[in-house]
Tab-separated table of C-alpha atoms in Angstrom:
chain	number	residue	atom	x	y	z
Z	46	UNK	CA	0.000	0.000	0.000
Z	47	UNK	CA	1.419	3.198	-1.461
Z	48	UNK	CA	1.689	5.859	1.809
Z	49	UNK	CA	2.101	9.802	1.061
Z	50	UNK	CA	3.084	12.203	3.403
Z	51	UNK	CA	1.626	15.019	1.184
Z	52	UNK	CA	-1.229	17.407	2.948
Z	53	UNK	CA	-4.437	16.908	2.905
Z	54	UNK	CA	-6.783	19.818	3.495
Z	55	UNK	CA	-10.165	19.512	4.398
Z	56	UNK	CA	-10.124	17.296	6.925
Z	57	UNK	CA	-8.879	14.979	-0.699
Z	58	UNK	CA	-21.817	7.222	-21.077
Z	59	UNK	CA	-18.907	8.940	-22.153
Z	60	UNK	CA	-18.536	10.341	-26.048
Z	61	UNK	CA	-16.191	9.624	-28.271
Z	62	UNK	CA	-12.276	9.819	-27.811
Z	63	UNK	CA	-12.005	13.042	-30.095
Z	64	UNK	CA	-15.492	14.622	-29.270
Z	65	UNK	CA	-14.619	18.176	-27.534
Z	66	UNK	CA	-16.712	17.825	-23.834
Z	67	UNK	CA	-17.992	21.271	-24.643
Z	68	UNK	CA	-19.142	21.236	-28.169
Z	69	UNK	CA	-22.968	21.348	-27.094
Z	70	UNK	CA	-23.388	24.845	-25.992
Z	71	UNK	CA	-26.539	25.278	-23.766
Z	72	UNK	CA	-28.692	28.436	-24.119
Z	73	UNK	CA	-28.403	30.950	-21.071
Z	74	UNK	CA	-31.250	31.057	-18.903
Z	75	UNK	CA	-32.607	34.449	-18.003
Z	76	UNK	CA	-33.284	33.587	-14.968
Z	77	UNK	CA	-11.212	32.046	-7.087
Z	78	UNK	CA	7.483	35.761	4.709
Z	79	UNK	CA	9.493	32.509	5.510
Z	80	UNK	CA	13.256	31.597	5.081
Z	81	UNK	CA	14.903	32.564	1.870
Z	82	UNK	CA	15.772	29.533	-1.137
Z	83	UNK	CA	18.019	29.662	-2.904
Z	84	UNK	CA	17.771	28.950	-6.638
Z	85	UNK	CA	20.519	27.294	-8.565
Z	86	UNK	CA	17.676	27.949	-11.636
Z	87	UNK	CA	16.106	31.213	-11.425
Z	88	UNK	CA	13.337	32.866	-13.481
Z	89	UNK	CA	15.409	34.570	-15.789
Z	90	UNK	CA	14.346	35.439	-19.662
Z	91	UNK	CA	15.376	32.060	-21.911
Z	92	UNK	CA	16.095	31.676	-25.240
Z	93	UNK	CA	12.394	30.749	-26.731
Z	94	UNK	CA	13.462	28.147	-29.035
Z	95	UNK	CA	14.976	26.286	-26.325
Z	96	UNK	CA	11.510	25.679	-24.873
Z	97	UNK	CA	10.306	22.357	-25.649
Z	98	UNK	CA	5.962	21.527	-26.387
Z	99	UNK	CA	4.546	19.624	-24.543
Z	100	UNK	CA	3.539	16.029	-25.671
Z	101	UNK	CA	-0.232	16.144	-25.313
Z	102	UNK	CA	-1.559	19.508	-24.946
Z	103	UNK	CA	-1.725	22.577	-27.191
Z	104	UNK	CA	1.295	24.733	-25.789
Z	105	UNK	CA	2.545	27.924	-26.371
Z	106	UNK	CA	5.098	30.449	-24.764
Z	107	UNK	CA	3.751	34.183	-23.439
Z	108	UNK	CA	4.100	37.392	-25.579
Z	109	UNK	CA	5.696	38.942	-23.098
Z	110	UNK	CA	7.007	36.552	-20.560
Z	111	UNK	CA	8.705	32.955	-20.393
Z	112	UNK	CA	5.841	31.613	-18.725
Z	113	UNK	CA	4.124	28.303	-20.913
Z	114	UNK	CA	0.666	28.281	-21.454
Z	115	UNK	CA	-1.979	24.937	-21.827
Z	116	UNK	CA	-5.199	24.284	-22.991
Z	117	UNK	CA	-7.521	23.547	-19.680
Z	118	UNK	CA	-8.020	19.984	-20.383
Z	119	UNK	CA	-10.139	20.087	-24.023
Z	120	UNK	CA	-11.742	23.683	-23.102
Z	121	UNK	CA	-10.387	27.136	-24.968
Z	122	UNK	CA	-9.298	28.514	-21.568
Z	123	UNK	CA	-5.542	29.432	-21.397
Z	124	UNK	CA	-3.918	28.946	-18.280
Z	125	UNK	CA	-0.275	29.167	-17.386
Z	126	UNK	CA	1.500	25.752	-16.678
Z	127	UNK	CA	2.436	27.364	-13.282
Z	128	UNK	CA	0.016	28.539	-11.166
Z	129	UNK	CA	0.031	30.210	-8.052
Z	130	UNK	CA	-2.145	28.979	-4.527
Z	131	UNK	CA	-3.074	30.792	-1.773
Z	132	UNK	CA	-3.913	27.483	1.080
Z	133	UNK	CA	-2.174	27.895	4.366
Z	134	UNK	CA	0.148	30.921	3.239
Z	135	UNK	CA	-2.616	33.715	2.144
Z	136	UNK	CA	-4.619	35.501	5.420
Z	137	UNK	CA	-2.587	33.407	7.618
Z	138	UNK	CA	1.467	31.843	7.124
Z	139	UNK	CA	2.317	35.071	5.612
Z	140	UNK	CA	1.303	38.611	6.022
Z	141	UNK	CA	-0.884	40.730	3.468
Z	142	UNK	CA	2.243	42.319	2.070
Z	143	UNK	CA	4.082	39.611	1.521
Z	144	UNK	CA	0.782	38.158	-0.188
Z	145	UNK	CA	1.003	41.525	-2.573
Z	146	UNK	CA	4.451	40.557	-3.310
Z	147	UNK	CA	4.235	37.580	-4.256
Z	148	UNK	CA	1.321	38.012	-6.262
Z	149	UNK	CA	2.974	41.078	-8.592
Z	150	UNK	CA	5.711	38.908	-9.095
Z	151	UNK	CA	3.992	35.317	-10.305
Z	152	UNK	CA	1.775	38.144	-12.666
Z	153	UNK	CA	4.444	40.079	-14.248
Z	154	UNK	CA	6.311	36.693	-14.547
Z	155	UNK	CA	3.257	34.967	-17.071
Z	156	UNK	CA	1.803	33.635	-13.775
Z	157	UNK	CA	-2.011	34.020	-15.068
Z	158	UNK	CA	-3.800	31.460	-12.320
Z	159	UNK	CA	-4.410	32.285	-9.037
Z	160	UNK	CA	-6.158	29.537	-6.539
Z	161	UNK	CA	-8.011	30.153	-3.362
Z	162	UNK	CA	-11.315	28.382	-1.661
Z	163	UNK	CA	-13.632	29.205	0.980
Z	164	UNK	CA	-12.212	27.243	3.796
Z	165	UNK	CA	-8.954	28.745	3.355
Z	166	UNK	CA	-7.800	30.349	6.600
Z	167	UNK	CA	-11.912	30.698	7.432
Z	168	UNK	CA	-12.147	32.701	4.190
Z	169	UNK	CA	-9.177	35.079	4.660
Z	170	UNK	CA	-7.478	34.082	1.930
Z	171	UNK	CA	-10.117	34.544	-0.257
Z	172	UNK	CA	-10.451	38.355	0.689
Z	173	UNK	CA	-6.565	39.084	0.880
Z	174	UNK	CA	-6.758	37.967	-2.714
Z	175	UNK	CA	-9.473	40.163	-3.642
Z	176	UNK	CA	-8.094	43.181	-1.748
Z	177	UNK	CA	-5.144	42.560	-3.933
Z	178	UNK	CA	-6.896	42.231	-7.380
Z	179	UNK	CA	-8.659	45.653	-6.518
Z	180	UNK	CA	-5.343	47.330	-4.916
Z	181	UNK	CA	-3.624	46.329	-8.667
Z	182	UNK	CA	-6.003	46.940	-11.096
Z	183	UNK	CA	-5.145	44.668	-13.514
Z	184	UNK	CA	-7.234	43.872	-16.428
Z	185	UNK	CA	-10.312	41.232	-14.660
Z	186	UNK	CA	-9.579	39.813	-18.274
Z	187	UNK	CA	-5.669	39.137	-18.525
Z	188	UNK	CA	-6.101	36.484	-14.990
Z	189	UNK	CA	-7.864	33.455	-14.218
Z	190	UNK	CA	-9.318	33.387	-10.437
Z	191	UNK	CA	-10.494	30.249	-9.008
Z	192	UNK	CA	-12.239	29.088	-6.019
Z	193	UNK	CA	-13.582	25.491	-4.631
Z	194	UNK	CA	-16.767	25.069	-2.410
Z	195	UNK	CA	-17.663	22.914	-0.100
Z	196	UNK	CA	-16.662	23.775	3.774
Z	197	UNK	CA	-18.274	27.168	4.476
Z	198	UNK	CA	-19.382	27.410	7.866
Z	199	UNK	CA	-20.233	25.391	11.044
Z	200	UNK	CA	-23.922	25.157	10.218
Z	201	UNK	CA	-25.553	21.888	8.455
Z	202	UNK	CA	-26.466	24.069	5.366
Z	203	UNK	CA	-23.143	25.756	4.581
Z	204	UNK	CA	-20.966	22.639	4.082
Z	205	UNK	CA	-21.641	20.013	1.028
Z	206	UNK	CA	-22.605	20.618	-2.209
Z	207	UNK	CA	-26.467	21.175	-2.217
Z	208	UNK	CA	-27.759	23.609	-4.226
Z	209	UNK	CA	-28.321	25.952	-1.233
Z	210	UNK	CA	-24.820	25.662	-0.659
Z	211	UNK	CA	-23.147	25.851	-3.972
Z	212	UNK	CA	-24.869	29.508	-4.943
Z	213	UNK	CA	-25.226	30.634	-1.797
Z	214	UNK	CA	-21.393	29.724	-1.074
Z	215	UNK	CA	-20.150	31.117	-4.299
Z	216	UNK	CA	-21.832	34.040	-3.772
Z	217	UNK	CA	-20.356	34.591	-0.289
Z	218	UNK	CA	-16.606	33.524	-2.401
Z	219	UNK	CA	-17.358	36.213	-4.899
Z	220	UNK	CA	-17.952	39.077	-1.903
Z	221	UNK	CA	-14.503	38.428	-0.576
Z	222	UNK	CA	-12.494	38.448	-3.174
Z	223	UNK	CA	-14.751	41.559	-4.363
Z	224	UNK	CA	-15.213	39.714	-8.075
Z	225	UNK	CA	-18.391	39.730	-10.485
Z	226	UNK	CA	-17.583	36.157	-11.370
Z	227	UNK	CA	-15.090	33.618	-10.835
Z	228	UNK	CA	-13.601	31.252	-13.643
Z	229	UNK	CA	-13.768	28.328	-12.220
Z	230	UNK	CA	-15.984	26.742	-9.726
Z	231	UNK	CA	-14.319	23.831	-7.829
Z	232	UNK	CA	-16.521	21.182	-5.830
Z	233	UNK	CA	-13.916	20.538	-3.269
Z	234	UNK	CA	-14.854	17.484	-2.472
Z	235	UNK	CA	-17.849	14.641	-3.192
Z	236	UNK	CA	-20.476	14.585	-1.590
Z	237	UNK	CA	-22.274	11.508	-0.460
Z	238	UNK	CA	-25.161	13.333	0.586
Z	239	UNK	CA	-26.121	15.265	-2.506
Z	240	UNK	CA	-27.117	13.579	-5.778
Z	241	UNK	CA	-25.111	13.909	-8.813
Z	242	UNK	CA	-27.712	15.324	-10.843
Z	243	UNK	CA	-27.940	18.096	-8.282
Z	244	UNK	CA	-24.720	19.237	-7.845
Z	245	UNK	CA	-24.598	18.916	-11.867
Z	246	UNK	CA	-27.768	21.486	-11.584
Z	247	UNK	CA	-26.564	23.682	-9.535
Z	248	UNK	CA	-22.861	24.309	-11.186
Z	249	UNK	CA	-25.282	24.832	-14.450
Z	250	UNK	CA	-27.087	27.507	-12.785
Z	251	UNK	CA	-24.221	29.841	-11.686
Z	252	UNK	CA	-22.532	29.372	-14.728
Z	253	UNK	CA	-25.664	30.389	-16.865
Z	254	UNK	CA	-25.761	33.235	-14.412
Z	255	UNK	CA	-22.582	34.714	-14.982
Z	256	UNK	CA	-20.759	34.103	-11.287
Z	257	UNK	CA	-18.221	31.490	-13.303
Z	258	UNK	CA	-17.384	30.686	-16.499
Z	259	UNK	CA	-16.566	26.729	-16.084
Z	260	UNK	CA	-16.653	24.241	-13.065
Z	261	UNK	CA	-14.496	21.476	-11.875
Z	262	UNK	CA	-14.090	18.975	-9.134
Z	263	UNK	CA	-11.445	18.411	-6.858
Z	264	UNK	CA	-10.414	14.975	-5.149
Z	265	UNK	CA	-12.904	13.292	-6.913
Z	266	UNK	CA	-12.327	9.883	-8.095
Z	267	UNK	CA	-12.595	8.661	-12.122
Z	268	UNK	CA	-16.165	6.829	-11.506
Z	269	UNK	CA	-17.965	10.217	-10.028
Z	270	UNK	CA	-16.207	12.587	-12.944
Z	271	UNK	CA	-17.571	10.373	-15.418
Z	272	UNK	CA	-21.368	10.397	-13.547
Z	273	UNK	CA	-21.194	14.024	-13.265
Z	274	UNK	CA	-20.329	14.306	-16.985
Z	275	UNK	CA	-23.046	11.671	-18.382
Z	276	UNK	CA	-25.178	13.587	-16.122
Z	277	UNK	CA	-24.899	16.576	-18.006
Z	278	UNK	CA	-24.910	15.154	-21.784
Z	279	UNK	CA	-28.536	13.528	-20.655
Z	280	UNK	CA	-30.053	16.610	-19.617
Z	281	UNK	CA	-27.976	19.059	-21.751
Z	282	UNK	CA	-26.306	20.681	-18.856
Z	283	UNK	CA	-22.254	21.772	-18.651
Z	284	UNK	CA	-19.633	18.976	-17.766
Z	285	UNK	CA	-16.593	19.962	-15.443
Z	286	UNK	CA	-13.552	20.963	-17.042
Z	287	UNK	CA	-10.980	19.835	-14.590
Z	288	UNK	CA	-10.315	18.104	-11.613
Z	289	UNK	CA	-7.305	19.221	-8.838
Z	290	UNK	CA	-5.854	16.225	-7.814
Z	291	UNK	CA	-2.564	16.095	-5.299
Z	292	UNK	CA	0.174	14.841	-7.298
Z	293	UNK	CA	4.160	14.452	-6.531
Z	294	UNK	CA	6.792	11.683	-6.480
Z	295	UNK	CA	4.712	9.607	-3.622
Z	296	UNK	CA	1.609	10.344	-5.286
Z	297	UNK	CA	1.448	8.883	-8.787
Z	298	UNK	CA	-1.360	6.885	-9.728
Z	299	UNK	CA	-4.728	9.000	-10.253
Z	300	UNK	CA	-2.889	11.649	-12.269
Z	301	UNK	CA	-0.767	9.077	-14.243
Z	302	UNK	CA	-3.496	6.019	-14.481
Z	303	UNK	CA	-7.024	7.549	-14.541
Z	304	UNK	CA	-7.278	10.870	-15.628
Z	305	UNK	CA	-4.720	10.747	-18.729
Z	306	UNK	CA	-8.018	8.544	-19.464
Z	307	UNK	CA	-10.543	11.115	-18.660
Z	308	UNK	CA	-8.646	13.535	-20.568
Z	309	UNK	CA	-8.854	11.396	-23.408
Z	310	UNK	CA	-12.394	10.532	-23.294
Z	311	UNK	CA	-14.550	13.974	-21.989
Z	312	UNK	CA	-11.751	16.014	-22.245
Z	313	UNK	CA	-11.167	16.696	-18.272
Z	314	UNK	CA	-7.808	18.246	-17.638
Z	315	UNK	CA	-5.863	18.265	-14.469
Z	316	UNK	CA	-4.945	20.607	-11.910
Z	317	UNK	CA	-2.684	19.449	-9.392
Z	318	UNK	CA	-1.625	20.618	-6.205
Z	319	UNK	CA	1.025	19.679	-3.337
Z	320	UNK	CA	3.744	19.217	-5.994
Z	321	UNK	CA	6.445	19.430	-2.989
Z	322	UNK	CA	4.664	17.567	-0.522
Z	323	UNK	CA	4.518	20.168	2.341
Z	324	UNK	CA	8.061	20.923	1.700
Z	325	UNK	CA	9.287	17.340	1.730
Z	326	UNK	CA	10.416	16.912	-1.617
Z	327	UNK	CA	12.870	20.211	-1.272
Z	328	UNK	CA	14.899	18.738	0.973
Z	329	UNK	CA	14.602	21.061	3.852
Z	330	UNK	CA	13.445	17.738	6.313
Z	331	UNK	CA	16.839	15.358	5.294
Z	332	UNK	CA	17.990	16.253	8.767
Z	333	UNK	CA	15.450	17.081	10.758
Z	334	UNK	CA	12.189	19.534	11.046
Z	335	UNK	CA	13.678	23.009	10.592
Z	336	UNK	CA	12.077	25.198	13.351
Z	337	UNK	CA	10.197	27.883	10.371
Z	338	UNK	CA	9.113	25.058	8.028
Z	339	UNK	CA	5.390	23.587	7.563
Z	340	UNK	CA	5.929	20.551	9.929
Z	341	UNK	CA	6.435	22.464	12.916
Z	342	UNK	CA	3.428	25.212	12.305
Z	343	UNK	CA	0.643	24.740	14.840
Z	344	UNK	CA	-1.910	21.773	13.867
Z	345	UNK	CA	0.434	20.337	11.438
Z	346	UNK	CA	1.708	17.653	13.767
Z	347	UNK	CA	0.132	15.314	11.423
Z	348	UNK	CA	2.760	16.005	9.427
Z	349	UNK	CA	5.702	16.036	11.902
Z	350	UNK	CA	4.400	12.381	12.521
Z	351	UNK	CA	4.261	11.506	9.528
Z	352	UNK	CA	7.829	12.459	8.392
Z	353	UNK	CA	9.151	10.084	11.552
Z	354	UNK	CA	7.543	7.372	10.456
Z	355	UNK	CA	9.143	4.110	8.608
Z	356	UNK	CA	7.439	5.137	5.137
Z	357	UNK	CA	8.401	8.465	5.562
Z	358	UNK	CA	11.990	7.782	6.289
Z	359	UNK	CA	12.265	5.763	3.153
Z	360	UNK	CA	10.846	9.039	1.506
Z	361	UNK	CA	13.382	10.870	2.331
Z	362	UNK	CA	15.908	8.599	1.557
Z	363	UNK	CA	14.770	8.401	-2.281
Z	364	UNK	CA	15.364	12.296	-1.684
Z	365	UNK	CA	18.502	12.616	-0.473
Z	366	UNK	CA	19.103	10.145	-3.932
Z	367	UNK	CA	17.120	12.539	-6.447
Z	368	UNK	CA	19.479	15.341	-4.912
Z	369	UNK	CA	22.524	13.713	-6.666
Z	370	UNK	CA	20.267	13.937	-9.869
Z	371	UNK	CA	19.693	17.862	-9.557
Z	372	UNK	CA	23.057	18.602	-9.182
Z	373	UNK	CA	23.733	17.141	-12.164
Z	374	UNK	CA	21.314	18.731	-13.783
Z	375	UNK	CA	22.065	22.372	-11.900
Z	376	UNK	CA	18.753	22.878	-10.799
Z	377	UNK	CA	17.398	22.377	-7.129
Z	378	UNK	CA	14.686	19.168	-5.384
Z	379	UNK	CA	12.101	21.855	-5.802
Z	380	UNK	CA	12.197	22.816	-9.879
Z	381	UNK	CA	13.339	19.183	-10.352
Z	382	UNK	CA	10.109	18.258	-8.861
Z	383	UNK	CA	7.753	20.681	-10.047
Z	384	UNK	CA	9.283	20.281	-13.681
Z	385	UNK	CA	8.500	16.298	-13.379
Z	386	UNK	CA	4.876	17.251	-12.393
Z	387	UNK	CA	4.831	19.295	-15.283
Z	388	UNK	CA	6.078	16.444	-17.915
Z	389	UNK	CA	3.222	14.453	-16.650
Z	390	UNK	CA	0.174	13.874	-19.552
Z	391	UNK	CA	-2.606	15.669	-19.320
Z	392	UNK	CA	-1.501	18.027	-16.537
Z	393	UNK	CA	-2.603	21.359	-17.369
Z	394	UNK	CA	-1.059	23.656	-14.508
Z	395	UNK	CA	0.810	22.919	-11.221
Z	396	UNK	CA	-0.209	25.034	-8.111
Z	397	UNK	CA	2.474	26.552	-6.092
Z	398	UNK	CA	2.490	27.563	-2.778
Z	399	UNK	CA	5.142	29.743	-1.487
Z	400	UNK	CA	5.705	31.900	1.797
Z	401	UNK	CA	8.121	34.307	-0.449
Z	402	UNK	CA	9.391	35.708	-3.142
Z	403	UNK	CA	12.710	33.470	-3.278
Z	404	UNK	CA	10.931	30.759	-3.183
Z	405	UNK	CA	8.722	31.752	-6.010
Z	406	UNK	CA	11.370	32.498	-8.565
Z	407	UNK	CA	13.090	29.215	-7.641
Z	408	UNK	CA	9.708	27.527	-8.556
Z	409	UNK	CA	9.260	29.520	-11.919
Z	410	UNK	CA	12.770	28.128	-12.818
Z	411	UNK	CA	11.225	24.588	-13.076
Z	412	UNK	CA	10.598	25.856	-16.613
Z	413	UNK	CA	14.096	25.769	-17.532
Z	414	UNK	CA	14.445	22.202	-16.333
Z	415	UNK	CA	11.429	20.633	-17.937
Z	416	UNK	CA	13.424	20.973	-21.563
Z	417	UNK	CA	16.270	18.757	-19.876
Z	418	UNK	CA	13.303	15.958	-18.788
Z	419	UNK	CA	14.263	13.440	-21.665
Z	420	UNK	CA	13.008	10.418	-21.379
Z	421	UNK	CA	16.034	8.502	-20.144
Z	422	UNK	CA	16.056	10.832	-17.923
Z	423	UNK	CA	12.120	10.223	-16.670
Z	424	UNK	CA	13.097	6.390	-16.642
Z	425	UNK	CA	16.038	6.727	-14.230
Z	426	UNK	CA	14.053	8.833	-11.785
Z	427	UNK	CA	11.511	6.219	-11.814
Z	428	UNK	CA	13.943	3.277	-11.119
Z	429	UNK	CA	15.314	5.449	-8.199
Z	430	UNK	CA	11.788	6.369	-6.824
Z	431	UNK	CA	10.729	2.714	-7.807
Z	432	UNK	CA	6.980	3.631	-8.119
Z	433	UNK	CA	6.307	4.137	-11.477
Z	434	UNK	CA	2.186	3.130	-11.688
Z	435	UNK	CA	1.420	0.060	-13.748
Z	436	UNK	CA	-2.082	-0.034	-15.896
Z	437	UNK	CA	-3.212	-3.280	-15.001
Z	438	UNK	CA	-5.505	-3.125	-18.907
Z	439	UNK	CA	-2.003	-2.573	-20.708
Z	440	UNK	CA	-0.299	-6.149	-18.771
Z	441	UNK	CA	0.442	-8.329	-21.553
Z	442	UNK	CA	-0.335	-12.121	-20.031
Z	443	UNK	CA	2.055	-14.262	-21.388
């Protein structure tokens, strides 16, 4: 049994292989500062034809900016391969100017994707985004904002995905971050207690409204992405888009195994998140729990534990390994890491979450080490992590 020591917030008929999931277009009704790094790779301007496309999604470099841009699974929104998140650092690790920071810098390096949700830091994060949006003035047009629903309060009616909760929640998302819409919608989370065809109704509804332009899911498995999207081709309503899925070295087989599938079939693109594992994958735990760093923050004992135990320490063994690998490469653990999440099929963007600016131009130099992922490369970083997922419909029985 595969163990990851990654976070977990929260507490996690198809068509045709070249149909496009959003090709039926429904009528509208009228009715989203910690210790310094430092980068052997920074964020500094390449040489364009250097860049290499990616294998299985429409890709393209910025006008103005290094930054790579994808396709959102089989939809015509552009989103940069690099996002940035806002979960335990926005309205709570880090202060609101430090938030402002690093912000200006992921947008005026290509960054065009900014996370949040509504359970973040009780909804802080939500409106230190917003009061930075407004503070800026960018262009609502030139940046994707999205937001997940799900945990909104302490009453029965403001958690789940009913569709009380999903409008009124969004609606409540939308007055933080001081935004007329959202772009996407994320259900963060199934919901046992809601049926599909609701949840399918309600993401409908606020899209044909005008408070987001598309909807995902988030930690949902392959069988309930598929219901939600037959769902909607039965009673012409929209499919989701995307789902965020956590996805690192120790964390392989959903966004390798199922949704390159997905993608295929309805066009469902991923979004993944934890691409460092709370930090583990940088190095920074190889000799210990660092007195700043995630593992020692209040109420993340989980992970502390976690990082001591027998699975953990093997972790960290395979990452004291990969850290031979990077130096012969001349990058750091983080970009090497963050560049192999990036190589991945089907992966549209990679959230990042950073406490400061260091750390952020460290993680936008992943770009530079993707183009040095060959695939000898790929296959010697699996033999060293010795996890490599296995389709068990692609086993040729002898």
């Amino acid at each position: 049994m595969q163990v990851s020591i990654a976070c977990n917030v929260g507490g996690g008929g198809s068509g045709g292989a070249g149909e496009h999931p959003l090709k039926e277009r429904r009528p509208v009704a009228n009715t989203s500062g910690g210790p310094t790094c430092q980068s052997k790779v920074r964020a500094e301007p390449l040489n364009r034809s250097t860049l290499l496309g990616h294998a299985h999604m429409k890709e393209a470099l910025g006008r103005h900016s290094n930054m790579k841009y994808r396709n959102l699974g089989k939809s015509g929104l552009r989103i940069s391969c690099l996002g940035l998140g806002t979960w335990v650092t926005f309205g709570s690790q880090i202060t609101d100017e430090m938030a402002e920071r690093l912000l200006t810098v992921a947008y005026d390096s290509g960054v065009n994707l900014f996370d949040t949700a509504e359970v973040y830091a009780s909804g802080r994060a939500e409106t230190t985004l917003g009061n930075i949006l407004k503070k800026k003035g960018w262009r609502r047009s030139s940046y994707v904002v999205t937001t997940k629903i799900y945990w909104g309060g302490q009453a029965e009616t403001e958690r789940g995905l009913s569709r009380k909760h999903i409008i009124e929640g969004l609606r409540g998302s939308l007055s933080r971050l001081q935004l007329d819409y959202v772009d996407i919608v994320f259900a963060n989370r199934s919901d046992i207690n809601s049926p599909m065809e609701e949840v399918v109704r309600a993401m409908t509804f606020v899209i044909d409204q005008g408070l987001a332009m598309y909807w995902g899911t988030s930690r949902w498995n392959a069988v309930e992405i598929m219901e939600a999207y037959s769902i909607a081709r039965q009673f012409n309503l929209v499919p989701p888009v995307c789902e965020q899925a956590e996805y690192h070295y120790f964390q392989r087989d959903k966004v390798e195994l199922h949704l390159p599938e997905l993608y295929h079939k309805i066009g469902v693109g991923a979004m993944t998140w934890s691409p460092l594992a709370c930090g583990l994958l940088t190095g920074k735990y190889n000799e210990g729990v660092p007195e700043r760093s995630r593992a020692a923050m209040k109420g993340y004992s989980w992970l502390k534990e976690r990082l001591c135990s027998e699975e953990g320490k093997k972790q960290l063994s395979k990452i004291k390994d990969l850290h031979l690998l990077a130096d012969r490469m001349n990058c750091t653990l983080a970009q090497l890491a963050i560049a192999w999440c990036l190589r991945s099929e089907g992966v549209s963007s990679v959230l990042l979450g950073v406490s400061n600016t260091d750390q952020l131009l460290e993680n936008l130099g992943s770009l530079r080490v993707l183009t040095q992922l060959t695939p000898p490369l790929v296959a010697e970083m699996d033999t060293l992590l010795g996890n490599k997922p296995r389709n068990p419909k692609k086993v040729v029985r002898s």
